[in-house]
Short mmCIF file of C-alpha atoms in Angstrom, two decimals:
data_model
loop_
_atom_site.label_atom_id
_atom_site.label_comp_id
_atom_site.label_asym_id
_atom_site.label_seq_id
_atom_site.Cartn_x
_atom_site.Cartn_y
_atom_site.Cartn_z
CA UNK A 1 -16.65 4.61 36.46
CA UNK A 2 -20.65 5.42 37.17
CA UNK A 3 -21.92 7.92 40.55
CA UNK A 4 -23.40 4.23 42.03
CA UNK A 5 -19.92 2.18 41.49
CA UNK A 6 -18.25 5.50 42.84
CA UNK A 7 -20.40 5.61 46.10
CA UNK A 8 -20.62 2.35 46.68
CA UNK A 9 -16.13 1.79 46.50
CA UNK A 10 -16.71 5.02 49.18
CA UNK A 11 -18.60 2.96 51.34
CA UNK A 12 -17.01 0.04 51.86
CA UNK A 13 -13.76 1.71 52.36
CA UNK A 14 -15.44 3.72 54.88
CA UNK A 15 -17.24 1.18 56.67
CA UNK A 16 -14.55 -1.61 56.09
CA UNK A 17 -11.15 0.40 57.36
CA UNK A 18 -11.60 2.07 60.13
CA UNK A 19 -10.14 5.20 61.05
CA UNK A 20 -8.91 5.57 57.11
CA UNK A 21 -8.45 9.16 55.51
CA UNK A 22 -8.28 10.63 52.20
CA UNK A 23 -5.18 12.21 51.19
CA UNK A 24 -5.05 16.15 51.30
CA UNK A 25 -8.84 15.98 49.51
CA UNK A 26 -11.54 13.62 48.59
CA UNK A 27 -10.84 12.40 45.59
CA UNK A 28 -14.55 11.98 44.96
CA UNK A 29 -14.94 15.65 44.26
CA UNK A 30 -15.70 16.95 41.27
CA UNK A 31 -12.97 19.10 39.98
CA UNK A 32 -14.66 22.46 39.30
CA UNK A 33 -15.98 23.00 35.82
CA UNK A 34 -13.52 26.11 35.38
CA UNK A 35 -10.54 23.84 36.02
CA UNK A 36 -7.32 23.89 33.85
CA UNK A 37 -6.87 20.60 33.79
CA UNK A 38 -10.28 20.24 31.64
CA UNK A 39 -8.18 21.83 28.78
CA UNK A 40 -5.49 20.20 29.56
CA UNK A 41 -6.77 16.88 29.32
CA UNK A 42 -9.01 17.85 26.41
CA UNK A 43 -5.98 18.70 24.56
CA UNK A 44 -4.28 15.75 25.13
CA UNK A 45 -7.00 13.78 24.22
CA UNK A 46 -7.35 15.44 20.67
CA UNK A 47 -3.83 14.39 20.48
CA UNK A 48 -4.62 10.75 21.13
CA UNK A 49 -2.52 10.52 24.34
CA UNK A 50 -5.39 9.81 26.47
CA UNK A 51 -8.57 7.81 25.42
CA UNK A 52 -10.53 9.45 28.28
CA UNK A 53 -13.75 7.24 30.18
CA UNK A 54 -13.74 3.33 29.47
CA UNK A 55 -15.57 3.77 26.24
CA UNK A 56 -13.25 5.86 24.60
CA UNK A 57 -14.07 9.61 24.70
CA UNK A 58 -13.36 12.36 27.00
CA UNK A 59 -16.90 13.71 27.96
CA UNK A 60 -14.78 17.44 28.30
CA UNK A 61 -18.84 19.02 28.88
CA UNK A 62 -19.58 17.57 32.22
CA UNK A 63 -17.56 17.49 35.67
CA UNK A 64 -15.71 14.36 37.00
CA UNK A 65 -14.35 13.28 40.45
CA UNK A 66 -10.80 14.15 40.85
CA UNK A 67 -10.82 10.42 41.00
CA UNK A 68 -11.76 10.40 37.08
CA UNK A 69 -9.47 12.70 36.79
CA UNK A 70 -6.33 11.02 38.09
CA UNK A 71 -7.60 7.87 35.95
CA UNK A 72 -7.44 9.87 32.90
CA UNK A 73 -4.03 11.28 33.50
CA UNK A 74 -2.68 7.52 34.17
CA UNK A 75 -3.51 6.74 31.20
CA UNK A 76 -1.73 9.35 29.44
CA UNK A 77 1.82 8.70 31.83
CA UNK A 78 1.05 4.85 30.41
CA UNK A 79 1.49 6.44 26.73
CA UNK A 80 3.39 9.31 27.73
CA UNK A 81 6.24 7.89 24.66
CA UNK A 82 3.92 9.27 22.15
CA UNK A 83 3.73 12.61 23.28
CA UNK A 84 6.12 15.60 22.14
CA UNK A 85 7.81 18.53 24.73
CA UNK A 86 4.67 20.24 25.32
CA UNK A 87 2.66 17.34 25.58
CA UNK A 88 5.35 15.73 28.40
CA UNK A 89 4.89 18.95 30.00
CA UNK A 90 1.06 18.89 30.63
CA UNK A 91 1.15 15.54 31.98
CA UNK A 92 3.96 16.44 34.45
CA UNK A 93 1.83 19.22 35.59
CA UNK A 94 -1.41 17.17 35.98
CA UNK A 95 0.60 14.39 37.30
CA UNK A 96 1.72 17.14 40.42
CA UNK A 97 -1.77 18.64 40.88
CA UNK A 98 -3.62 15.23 40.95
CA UNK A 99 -0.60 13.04 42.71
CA UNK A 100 -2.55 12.10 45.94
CA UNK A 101 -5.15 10.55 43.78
CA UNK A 102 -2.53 9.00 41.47
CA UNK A 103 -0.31 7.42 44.16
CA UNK A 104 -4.11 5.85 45.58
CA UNK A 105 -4.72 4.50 42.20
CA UNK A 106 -0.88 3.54 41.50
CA UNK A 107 -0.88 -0.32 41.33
CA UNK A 108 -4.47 -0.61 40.67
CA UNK A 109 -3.46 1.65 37.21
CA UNK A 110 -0.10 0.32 37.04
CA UNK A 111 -1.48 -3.32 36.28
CA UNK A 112 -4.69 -2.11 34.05
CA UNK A 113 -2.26 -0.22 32.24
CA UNK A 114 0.60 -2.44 31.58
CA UNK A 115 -2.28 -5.27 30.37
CA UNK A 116 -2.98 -2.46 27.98
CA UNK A 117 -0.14 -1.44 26.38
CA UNK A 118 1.59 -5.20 25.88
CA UNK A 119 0.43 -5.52 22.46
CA UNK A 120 1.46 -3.37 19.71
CA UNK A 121 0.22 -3.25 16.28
CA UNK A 122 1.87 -2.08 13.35
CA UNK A 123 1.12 -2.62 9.66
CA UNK A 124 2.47 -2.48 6.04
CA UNK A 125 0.75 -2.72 2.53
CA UNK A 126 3.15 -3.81 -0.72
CA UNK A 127 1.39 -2.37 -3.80
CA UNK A 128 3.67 -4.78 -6.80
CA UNK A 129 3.36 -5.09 -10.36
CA UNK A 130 5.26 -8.33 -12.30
CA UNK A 131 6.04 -9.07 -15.77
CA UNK A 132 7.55 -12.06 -17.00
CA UNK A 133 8.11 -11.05 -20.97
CA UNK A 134 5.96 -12.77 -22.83
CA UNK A 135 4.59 -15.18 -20.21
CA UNK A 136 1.78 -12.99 -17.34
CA UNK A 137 1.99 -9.94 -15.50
CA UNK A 138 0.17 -9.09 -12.25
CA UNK A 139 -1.20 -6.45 -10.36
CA UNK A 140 -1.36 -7.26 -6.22
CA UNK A 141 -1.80 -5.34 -3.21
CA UNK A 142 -0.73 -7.06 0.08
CA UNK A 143 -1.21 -6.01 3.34
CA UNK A 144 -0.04 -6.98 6.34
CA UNK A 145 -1.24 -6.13 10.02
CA UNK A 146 1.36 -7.29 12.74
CA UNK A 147 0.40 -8.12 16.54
CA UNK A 148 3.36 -8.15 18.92
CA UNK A 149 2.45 -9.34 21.98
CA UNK A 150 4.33 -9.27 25.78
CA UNK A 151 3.66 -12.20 27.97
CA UNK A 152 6.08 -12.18 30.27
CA UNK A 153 9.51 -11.33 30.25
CA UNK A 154 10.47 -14.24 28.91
CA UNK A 155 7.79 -15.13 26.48
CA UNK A 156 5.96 -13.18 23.51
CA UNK A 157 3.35 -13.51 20.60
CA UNK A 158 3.66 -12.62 17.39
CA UNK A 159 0.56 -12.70 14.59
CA UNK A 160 0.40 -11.06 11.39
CA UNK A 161 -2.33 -11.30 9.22
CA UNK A 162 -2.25 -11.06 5.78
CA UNK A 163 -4.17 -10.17 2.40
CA UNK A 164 -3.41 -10.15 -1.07
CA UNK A 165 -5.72 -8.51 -3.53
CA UNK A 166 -5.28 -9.36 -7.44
CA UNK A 167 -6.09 -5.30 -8.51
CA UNK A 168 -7.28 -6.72 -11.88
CA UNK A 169 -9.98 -8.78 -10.47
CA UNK A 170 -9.19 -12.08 -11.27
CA UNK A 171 -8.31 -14.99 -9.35
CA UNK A 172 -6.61 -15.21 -6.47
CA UNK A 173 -8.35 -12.16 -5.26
CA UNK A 174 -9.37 -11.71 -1.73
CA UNK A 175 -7.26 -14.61 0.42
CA UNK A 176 -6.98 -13.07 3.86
CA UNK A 177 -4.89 -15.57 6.14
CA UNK A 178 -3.36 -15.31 9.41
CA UNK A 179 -0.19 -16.83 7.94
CA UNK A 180 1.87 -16.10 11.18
CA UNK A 181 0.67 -17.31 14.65
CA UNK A 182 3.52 -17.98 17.35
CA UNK A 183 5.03 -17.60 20.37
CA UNK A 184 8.64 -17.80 21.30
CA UNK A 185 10.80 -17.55 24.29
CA UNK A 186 13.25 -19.12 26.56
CA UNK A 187 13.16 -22.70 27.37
CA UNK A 188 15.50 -24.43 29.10
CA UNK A 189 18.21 -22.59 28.04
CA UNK A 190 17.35 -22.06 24.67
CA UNK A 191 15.01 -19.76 22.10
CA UNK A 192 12.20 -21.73 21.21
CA UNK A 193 9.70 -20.32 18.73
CA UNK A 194 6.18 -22.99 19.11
CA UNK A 195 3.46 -22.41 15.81
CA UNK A 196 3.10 -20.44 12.64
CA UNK A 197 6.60 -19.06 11.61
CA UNK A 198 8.52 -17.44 8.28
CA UNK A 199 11.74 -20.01 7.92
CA UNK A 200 14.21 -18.77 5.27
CA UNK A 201 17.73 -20.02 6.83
CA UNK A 202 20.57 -18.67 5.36
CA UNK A 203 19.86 -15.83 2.69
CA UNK A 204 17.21 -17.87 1.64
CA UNK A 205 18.93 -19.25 -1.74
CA UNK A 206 17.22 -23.00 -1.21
CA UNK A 207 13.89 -21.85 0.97
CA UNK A 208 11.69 -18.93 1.89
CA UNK A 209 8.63 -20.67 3.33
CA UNK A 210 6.06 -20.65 6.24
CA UNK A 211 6.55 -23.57 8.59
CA UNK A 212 3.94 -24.88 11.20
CA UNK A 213 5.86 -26.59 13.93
CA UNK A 214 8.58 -25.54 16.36
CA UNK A 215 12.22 -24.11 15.74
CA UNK A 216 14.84 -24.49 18.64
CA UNK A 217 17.81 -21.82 18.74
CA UNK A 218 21.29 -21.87 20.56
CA UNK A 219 24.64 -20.43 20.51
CA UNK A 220 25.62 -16.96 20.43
CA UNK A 221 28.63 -16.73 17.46
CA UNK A 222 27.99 -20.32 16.42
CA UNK A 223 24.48 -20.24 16.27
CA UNK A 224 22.60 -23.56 15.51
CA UNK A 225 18.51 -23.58 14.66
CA UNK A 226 16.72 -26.87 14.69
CA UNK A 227 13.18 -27.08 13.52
CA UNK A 228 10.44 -29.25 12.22
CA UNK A 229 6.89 -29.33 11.10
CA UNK A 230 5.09 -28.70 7.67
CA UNK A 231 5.37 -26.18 5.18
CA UNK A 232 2.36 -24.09 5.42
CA UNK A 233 2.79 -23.67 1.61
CA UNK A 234 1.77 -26.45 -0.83
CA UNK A 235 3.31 -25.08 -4.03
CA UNK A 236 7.00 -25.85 -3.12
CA UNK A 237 9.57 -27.80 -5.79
CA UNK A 238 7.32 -26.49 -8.12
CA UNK A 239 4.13 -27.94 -7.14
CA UNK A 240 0.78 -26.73 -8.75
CA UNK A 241 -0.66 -25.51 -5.32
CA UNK A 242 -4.45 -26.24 -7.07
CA UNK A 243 -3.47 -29.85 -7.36
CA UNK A 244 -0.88 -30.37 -4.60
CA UNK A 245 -3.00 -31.63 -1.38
CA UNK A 246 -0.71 -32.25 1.26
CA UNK A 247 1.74 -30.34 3.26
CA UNK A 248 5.31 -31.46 2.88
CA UNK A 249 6.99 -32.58 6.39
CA UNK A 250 10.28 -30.59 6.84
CA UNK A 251 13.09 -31.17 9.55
CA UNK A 252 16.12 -28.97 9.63
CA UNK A 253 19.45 -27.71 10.45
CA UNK A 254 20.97 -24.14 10.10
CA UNK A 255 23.72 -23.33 11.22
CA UNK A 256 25.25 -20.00 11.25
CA UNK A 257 29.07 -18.99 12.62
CA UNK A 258 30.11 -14.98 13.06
CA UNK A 259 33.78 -15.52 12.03
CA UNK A 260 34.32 -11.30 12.22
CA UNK A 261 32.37 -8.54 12.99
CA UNK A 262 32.23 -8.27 9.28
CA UNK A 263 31.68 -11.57 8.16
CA UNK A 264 29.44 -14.83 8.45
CA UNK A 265 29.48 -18.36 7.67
CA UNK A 266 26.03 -20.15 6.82
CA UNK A 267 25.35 -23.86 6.14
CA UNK A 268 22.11 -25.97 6.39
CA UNK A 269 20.91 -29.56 5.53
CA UNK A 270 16.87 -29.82 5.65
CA UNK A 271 14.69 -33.00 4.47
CA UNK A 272 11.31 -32.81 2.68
CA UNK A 273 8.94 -35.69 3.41
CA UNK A 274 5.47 -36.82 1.41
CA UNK A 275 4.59 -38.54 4.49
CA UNK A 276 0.69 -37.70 3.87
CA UNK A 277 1.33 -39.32 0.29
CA UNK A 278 -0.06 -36.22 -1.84
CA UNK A 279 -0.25 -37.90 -4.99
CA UNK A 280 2.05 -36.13 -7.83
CA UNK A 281 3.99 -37.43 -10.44
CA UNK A 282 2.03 -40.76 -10.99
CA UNK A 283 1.74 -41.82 -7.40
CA UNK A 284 4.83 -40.22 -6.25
CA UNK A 285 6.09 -36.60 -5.16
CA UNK A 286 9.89 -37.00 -5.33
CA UNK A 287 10.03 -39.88 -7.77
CA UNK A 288 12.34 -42.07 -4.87
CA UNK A 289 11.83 -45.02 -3.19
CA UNK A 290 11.04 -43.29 0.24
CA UNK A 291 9.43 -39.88 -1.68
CA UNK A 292 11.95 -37.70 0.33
CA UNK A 293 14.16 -35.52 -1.03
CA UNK A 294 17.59 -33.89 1.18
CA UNK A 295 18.73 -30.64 0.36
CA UNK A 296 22.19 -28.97 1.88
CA UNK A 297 23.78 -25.44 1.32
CA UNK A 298 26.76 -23.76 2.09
CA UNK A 299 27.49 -19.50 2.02
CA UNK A 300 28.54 -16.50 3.36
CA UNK A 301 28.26 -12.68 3.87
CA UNK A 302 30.73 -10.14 4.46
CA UNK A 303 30.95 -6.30 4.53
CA UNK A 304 34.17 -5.39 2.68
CA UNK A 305 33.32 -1.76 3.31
CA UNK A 306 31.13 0.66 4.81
CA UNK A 307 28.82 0.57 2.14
CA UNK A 308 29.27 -2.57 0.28
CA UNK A 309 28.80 -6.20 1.19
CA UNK A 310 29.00 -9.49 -0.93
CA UNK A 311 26.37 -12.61 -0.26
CA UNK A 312 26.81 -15.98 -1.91
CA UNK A 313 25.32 -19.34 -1.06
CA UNK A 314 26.09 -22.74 -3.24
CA UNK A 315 23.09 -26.01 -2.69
CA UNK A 316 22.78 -29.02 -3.80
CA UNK A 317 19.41 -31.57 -3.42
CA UNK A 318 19.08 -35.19 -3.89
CA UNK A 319 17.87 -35.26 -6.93
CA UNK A 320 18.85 -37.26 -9.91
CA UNK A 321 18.94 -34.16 -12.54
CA UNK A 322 19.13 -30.29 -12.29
CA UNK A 323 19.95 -30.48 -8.85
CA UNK A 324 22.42 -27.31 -8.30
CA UNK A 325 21.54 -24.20 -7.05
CA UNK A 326 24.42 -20.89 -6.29
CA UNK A 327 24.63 -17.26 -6.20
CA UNK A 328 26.41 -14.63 -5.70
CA UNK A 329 25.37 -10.54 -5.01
CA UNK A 330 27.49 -7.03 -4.50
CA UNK A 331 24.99 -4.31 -3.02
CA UNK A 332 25.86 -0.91 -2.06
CA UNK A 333 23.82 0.74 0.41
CA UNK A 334 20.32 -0.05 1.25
CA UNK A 335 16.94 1.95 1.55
CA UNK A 336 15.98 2.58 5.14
CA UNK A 337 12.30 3.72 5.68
CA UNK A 338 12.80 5.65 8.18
CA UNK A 339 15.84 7.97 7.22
CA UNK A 340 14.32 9.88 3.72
CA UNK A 341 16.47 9.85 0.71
CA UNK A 342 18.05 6.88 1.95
CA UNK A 343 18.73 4.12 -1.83
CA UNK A 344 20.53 0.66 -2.14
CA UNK A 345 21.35 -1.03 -5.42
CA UNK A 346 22.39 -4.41 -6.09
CA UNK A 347 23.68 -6.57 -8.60
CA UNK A 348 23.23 -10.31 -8.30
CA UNK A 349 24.00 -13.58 -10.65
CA UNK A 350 21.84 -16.94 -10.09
CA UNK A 351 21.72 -20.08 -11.28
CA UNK A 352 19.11 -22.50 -9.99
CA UNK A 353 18.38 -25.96 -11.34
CA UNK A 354 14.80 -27.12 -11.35
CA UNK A 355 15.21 -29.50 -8.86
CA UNK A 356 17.61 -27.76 -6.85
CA UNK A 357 15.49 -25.89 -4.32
CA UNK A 358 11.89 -25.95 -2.62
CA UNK A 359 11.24 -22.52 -2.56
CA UNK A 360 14.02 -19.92 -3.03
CA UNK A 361 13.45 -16.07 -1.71
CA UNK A 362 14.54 -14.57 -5.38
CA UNK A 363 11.54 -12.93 -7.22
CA UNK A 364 11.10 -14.31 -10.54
CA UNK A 365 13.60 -16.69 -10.28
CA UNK A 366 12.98 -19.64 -13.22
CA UNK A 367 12.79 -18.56 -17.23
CA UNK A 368 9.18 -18.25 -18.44
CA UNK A 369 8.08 -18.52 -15.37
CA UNK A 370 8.62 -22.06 -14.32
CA UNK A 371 10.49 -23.76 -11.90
CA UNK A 372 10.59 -26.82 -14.12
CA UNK A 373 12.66 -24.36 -17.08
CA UNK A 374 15.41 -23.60 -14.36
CA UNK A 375 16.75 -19.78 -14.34
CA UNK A 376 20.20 -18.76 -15.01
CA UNK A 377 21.37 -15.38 -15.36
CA UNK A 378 21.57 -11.83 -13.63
CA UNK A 379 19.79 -9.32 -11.73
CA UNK A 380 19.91 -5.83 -11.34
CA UNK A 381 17.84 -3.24 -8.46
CA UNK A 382 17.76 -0.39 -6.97
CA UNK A 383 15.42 0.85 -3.48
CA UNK A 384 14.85 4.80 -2.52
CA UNK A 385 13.13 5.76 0.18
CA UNK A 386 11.41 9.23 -0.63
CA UNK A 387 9.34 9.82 1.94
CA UNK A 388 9.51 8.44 6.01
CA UNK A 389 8.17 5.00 6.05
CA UNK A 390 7.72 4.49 1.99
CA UNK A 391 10.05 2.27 0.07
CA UNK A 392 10.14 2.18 -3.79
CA UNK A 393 12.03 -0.99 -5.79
CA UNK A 394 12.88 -1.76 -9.19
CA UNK A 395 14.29 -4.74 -10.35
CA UNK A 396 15.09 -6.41 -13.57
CA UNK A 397 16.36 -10.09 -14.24
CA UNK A 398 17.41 -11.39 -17.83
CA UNK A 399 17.49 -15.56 -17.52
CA UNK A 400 17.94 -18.78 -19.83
CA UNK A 401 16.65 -22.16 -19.32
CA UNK A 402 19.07 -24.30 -17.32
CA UNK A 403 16.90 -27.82 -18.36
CA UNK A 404 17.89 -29.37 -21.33
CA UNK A 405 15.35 -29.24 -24.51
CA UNK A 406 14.45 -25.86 -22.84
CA UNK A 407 16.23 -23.71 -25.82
CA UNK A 408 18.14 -20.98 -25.19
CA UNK A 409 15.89 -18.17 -25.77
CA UNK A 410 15.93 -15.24 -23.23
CA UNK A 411 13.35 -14.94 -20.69
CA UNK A 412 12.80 -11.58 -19.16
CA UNK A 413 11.69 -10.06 -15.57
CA UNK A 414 10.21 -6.85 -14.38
CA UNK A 415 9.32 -5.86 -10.52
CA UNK A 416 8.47 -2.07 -9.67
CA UNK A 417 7.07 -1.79 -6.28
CA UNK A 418 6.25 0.33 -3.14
CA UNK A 419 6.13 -0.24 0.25
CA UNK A 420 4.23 1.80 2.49
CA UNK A 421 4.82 1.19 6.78
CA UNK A 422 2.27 2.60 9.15
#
C-alpha cells in the first residue's frame, strides 16, 4: 500500500468515526530501521513464507508502517504450513509484537488471504520409452500441471493441463491440452462432477478415457456412478484418431459394492453411440443397424494379505466377433513416492479380443501393436521409488494374436519409465 492510499484510509477514519483510537500505537508508524522484525521478516521471506508488498518482494532497505508490517506477517500465518520449528517460531513472535495491528487488519486479511490460498498447484512430468519388438518404439515426455481449486465447502475445481513431447522430434510433438476442466460437488444429495473428467470405472479392463459431460455418484458401500457425454478421445475401438472425426456419445453405469474391508465387487454396462455419424467402416462405425455398440463387465479386488492383493475383471461387447475381454493380476507391494525405497511388483495375464473393449488402461495391450490383432498373454513389472517424489517402472508383456488369420507368432513389449512429482 502507497504513503497517499495510507493517508488518505487515515483520514477518513479520522474524520468519519468520531472519537475512534488506535490501539496501544499508530499503526502508521514506521517501525524503526534497526528493528528485529526487519530480519525477521527478511528471513522468512528468503524462505518463501512471505511474498512481502503486493508485487512480490520484500523491499528489506526502506522502512514501512507497522501497518505494512502486520500485512506482511498475515501473510506468512496464511502459509504458516510451509514453515519448519524455527520458522513457526518467528511468526509467533511477530504475530505478539505486531497483534494490535493484526487483530485491526483480521477479517480484512482473513478474506484476502483465504481467496489466496484456495488454489493449489502441483505438477508431475512422465519421462517413457516403448518398444513393441519389431513394430515402433517411442521416446515421450509428459507433463502435467494440476489446479485444485476451493469454491465453497461444498464445491471445487479441478484443471490439469497437459503436454506430451515426442523427444525424437517427430510427430505428435508439442500437443499441449487442458484435457481436464471440472467441477464437482454436492447436489441434491449426491456427488456430481459437471465438465472435463478421466472415467476408467472399474480397474479400467474395458475403458480408460476422458469424458466431457457429467457423472452422478451415490451410495456409500454400494456405490453407483451414472454418467454421460462424449469421449474426449477419438481413437477408441481402435479408431485411427487422424481419420476418426467425431466424438463417440457414451452413457454409463458403474457400480461398485465393498463386500469386506478387504474386498470389492465391480460391475458396469456403458453404450457407445455414432450419433454424429463419423464415417468409418464404409459408412458405418459399429457395422449395426443403429451404429451402437453395448459393452458390460464384471470383477473384483481383494487384499488376501498385508502385502498382496488379486484384481480380475471379465467383459463382454456387442459385437459379432472377438468380443471377450478378462484378466486377472497378483501384486505385492506398491511404490509410494513419498516413503524412499518403497517397490511393488506385479504379475498379470490378459486376454482382450479386438472388439472387446473401447479403450482399456493396460499399456501395450494388442500384439504388434494393434487393437485389430487382439493381445493375449502375460505381464510382468516392478516400481521403486529411490528418491522422495520419483517413481521408476519396468514392465514387460509377451502376447499372441487372439484374431484368426493373425498367426501365432510372438509379439513383444517393453516400458521403462520415471515419474518425477513436484
Amino acid at each position: 500500500m502507497n504513503k497517499k492510499m495510507v493517508a488518505s484510509l487515515a483520514a477518513a477514519m479520522v474524520l468519519g468515526i468520531a472519537g475512534t483510537s488506535f490501539a496501544a500505537s499508530n499503526p502508521f508508524v514506521d517501525v524503526p530501521a534497526k528493528h528485529w522484525s526487519y530480519d525477521a521478516v527478511t528471513k522468512l521471506a528468503n524462505a518463501g513464507i512471505v511474498d512481502g508488498y503486493g508485487d512480490g518482494t520484500f523491499r528489506g532497505d526502506k522502512t514501512i508502517s507497522r501497518y505494512e508490517m502486520a500485512q506482511i506477517v498475515a501473510k506468512g500465518l496464511a502459509h504458516s504450513d510451509k514453515a519448519n520449528a524455527e520458522q513457526k517460531a518467528s511468526l509467533d513472535k511477530l504475530s505478539v509484537e505486531f497483534a494490535d495491528e493484526l487483530e485491526g487488519l483480521n477479517v480484512r486479511v482473513t478474506k484476502l488471504e483465504k481467496n489466496s490460498s484456495t488454489i493449489k498447484v502441483s505438477g508431475e512430468a512422465r519421462l517413457q520409452y516403448e518398444d513393441f519388438s519389431d513394430t515402433a518404439n517411442g521416446l515421450e515426455l509428459r507433463t502435467r500441471i494440476h489446479l485444485d481449486g476451493t469454491i465453497n465447502d461444498q464445491w471445487s475445481y479441478y484443471g490439469r493441463l497437459q503436454s506430451e513431447n515426442n523427444l525424437r522430434g517427430e510427430s505428435g510433438d508439442d500437443k499441449v491440452t487442458m484435457d481436464n476442466a471440472y467441477v464437482k460437488g454436492q447436489l441434491f444429495g449426491t456427488t456430481a462432477t459437471i465438465g472435463r473428467f478421466d472415467y476408467i470405472p472399474n480397474n479400467g479392463l474395458m475403458i480408460d478415457s476422458t469424458l466431457n459431460g457429467v457423472n452422478i455418484e451415490v451410495g456409500n458401500v454400494l456405490k453407483a456412478n451414472v454418467f454421460y457425454g462424449k469421449d474426449n478421445n477419438k481413437d477408441t475401438w481402435g479408431a485411427d484418431e487422424d481419420t476418426a472425426t467425431k466424438h463417440l456419445e457414451v452413457t454409463g453405469l458403474n457400480l461398485n459394492y465393498d463386500a469386506s474391508k478387504a474386498t470389492a465387487l465391480t460391475g458396469g454396462y456403458y453404450q457407445f453411440k455414432n450419433k454424429d455419424n463419423d464415417v468409418l467402416n464404409n459408412g458405418n462405425y459399429f457395422n449395426s443397424t443403429d451404429d451402437t455398440r453395448k459393452v458390460w463387465e464384471a470383477g473384483f479386488n481383494t487384499k488376501f494379505s498385508k502385502n498382496w492383493a488379486l484384481n480380475t475383471s471379465y467383459g463382454q461387447s456387442d459385437a459379432d466377433t472377438e468380443d471377450k475381454a478378462y484378466y486377472a493380476e497378483f501384486a505385492y507391494k506398491g511404490a509410494d513416492q513419498a516413503e524412499v525405497g518403497s517397490f511393488g511388483a506385479w504379475v498379470n495375464y490378459r486376454h482382450l479380443e479386438a472388439n472387446a473393449a473401447p479403450s482399456t488402461t493396460f499399456d501395450g495391450p494388442y500384439a504388434f501393436d494393434s487393437q485389430a490383432n487382439g493381445g493375449k498373454g502375460y505381464e510382468i513389472g516392478a516400481s521403486y521409488t529411490p528418491v522422495q517424489n520419483a517413481v521408476l517402472t519396468v514392465k514387460y508383456a509377451n502376447l499372441k494374436p487372439t484374431t484368426d488369420g493373425s498367426g501365432s507368432e510372438k509379439s513383444k513389449y517393453y516400458l521403462a519409465q520415471a515419474e518425477f512429482f513436484f
